[in-house]
């Protein structure tokens, strides 16, 4: 039986409220004491008896019921976790502004419990700058945002904004609950270690004005650099075209453009590094020749054929050459329709690259590249799943660094790493 916790589930007024019944059911099934706090609008979609039956607790949306028990603060004070699903654009705005004009608002404000929100709305509302700003404010305060995913929306619309599935929301909520119960991450478990992180996307020039590139923003790599610094490491960031400025005290940054430049910079920094994390999206190929002048369409006609040659595989090279005590972490950016296929691609890459850990992330038009969040599965060198993480790129970085500390046999300098190159490297 799970250690039972008090979980408040806020339901706001969107059609996805019907899916939130599944969230409440799974949390109850996991052994938790679940209290549903719907808004008045939510009750237009799913009625009060359903919430009471599923949660096995009495439910009200009113600030004025049960006043003697000071319900508007009592629930918030008692909660170990608050989940708001679905979180409409309106409710995200209210949460960001700290409004307390209903029972859910007062409950959230009166609570010190971690907050998980599962947004659900139409694509235009989700991508509206006002919503983006509200979500960014909530994230800055440590709120965990689950989804939204892409798919069918109300009516005939299809796109980003669909509430994540109940099992995903519950898995994320339980991870937050577990993390909040666990003792804080050992503050400086990378103390004295030298860590090299690559971030961003390399660019391969075609001519003086054009290049072949990719959509990596560098957010994941920068999150690794920040996390490693916070855990006591001396960090060098090899940065290829990051989307934003990196102004982090104590961080050494080496800017590069092409895969070849990145190879030189990473290999040189790796000579004295204890841990190398290859989060950069490195071009596998580059143009066989770079034109000294702008390629002219008049001269090329209706079709232009580019001949590409392979770039060095930096990660495979690092893994093959790693010293005893050095830990090499790679990424695998894959597009796959199912988790099984994603893991299969990851396993093949783990064997081919020979790194100690391979962080597999699903990427696509709206996932992985450029986003603030990531969802990863961490494989060991043999392709076995050793960890999973979803959430902000910083949370993912910390979860992977936990694994780095584990494979090294503990925290700080002087502790050995996985060491010898694997036979497959
Ligand atoms: O930068 P963000 O916008 O935050 O997005 C993060 C990310 C999606 C870019 C990141 O999480 C990620 O997946 N990085 C790896 C991208 C990639 O190039 O994946 P890959 O599967 O093609 O390469 C596998 C590994 O080999 C990677 O560690 C890569 O750095 C490395 N590699 C690839 C090619 C090459 N020539 N040399 C390499 O070292």
XYZ file of N, CA, C and O in Angstrom, residues 3 12 52 83 108 116 181 184 187 211 216 245 257 270 283 304-305 373 393 409 420:
84
model
N 2.187 5.006 0.670
C 2.091 5.943 1.769
C 1.054 6.989 1.345
O 1.291 7.769 0.431
N -11.001 22.707 -13.790
C -11.504 23.982 -14.304
C -12.342 23.724 -15.554
O -12.423 22.596 -16.046
N -17.787 13.259 -6.440
C -17.887 12.675 -5.092
C -17.747 11.153 -5.161
O -17.054 10.546 -4.340
N -3.065 19.243 -8.003
C -3.029 19.016 -9.456
C -4.211 19.772 -10.050
O -5.340 19.604 -9.574
N -5.276 27.019 -3.601
C -3.911 27.059 -4.139
C -3.084 28.100 -3.378
O -1.941 27.844 -2.975
N 0.964 20.971 -9.818
C 1.112 20.406 -11.166
C -0.091 20.869 -11.976
O -1.226 20.769 -11.497
N 8.888 14.524 -1.254
C 9.051 13.771 -0.006
C 10.513 13.391 0.209
O 10.956 13.210 1.334
N 16.364 16.646 -0.023
C 16.854 17.494 -1.103
C 18.075 16.847 -1.750
O 18.807 16.105 -1.114
N 23.611 18.731 -2.048
C 23.878 20.032 -2.639
C 25.026 20.012 -3.628
O 24.918 20.536 -4.705
N 23.540 28.129 -44.776
C 24.093 26.985 -44.048
C 23.054 25.873 -43.931
O 21.855 26.113 -44.105
N 17.897 23.143 -32.827
C 18.281 23.099 -31.406
C 18.480 24.520 -30.871
O 19.162 25.340 -31.471
N 21.145 34.468 -24.830
C 22.415 34.776 -24.181
C 22.633 33.823 -23.017
O 21.680 33.452 -22.338
N 30.877 26.980 -34.474
C 29.862 27.005 -35.534
C 29.626 25.603 -36.105
O 28.524 25.075 -36.024
N 37.688 17.794 -23.235
C 37.460 16.470 -22.627
C 38.739 15.846 -22.094
O 38.694 14.946 -21.260
N 25.511 18.251 -36.752
C 25.189 17.846 -38.128
C 25.954 16.577 -38.480
O 27.169 16.501 -38.282
N 19.029 22.009 -57.748
C 20.391 22.172 -57.235
C 20.723 20.914 -56.445
O 19.985 20.542 -55.525
N 21.768 20.238 -56.803
C 22.155 19.027 -56.063
C 23.321 19.367 -55.160
O 24.308 19.948 -55.597
N 10.331 22.143 -21.975
C 10.247 20.860 -21.272
C 10.829 19.746 -22.135
O 10.966 19.895 -23.344
N 13.548 21.346 -18.603
C 14.844 20.829 -19.055
C 15.838 20.807 -17.898
O 16.729 19.957 -17.847
N 29.627 5.892 -8.995
C 29.787 5.265 -7.687
C 29.731 6.240 -6.538
O 30.217 5.953 -5.452
N 36.451 2.057 -18.536
C 36.998 1.518 -19.772
C 36.028 1.650 -20.937
O 34.832 1.495 -20.760
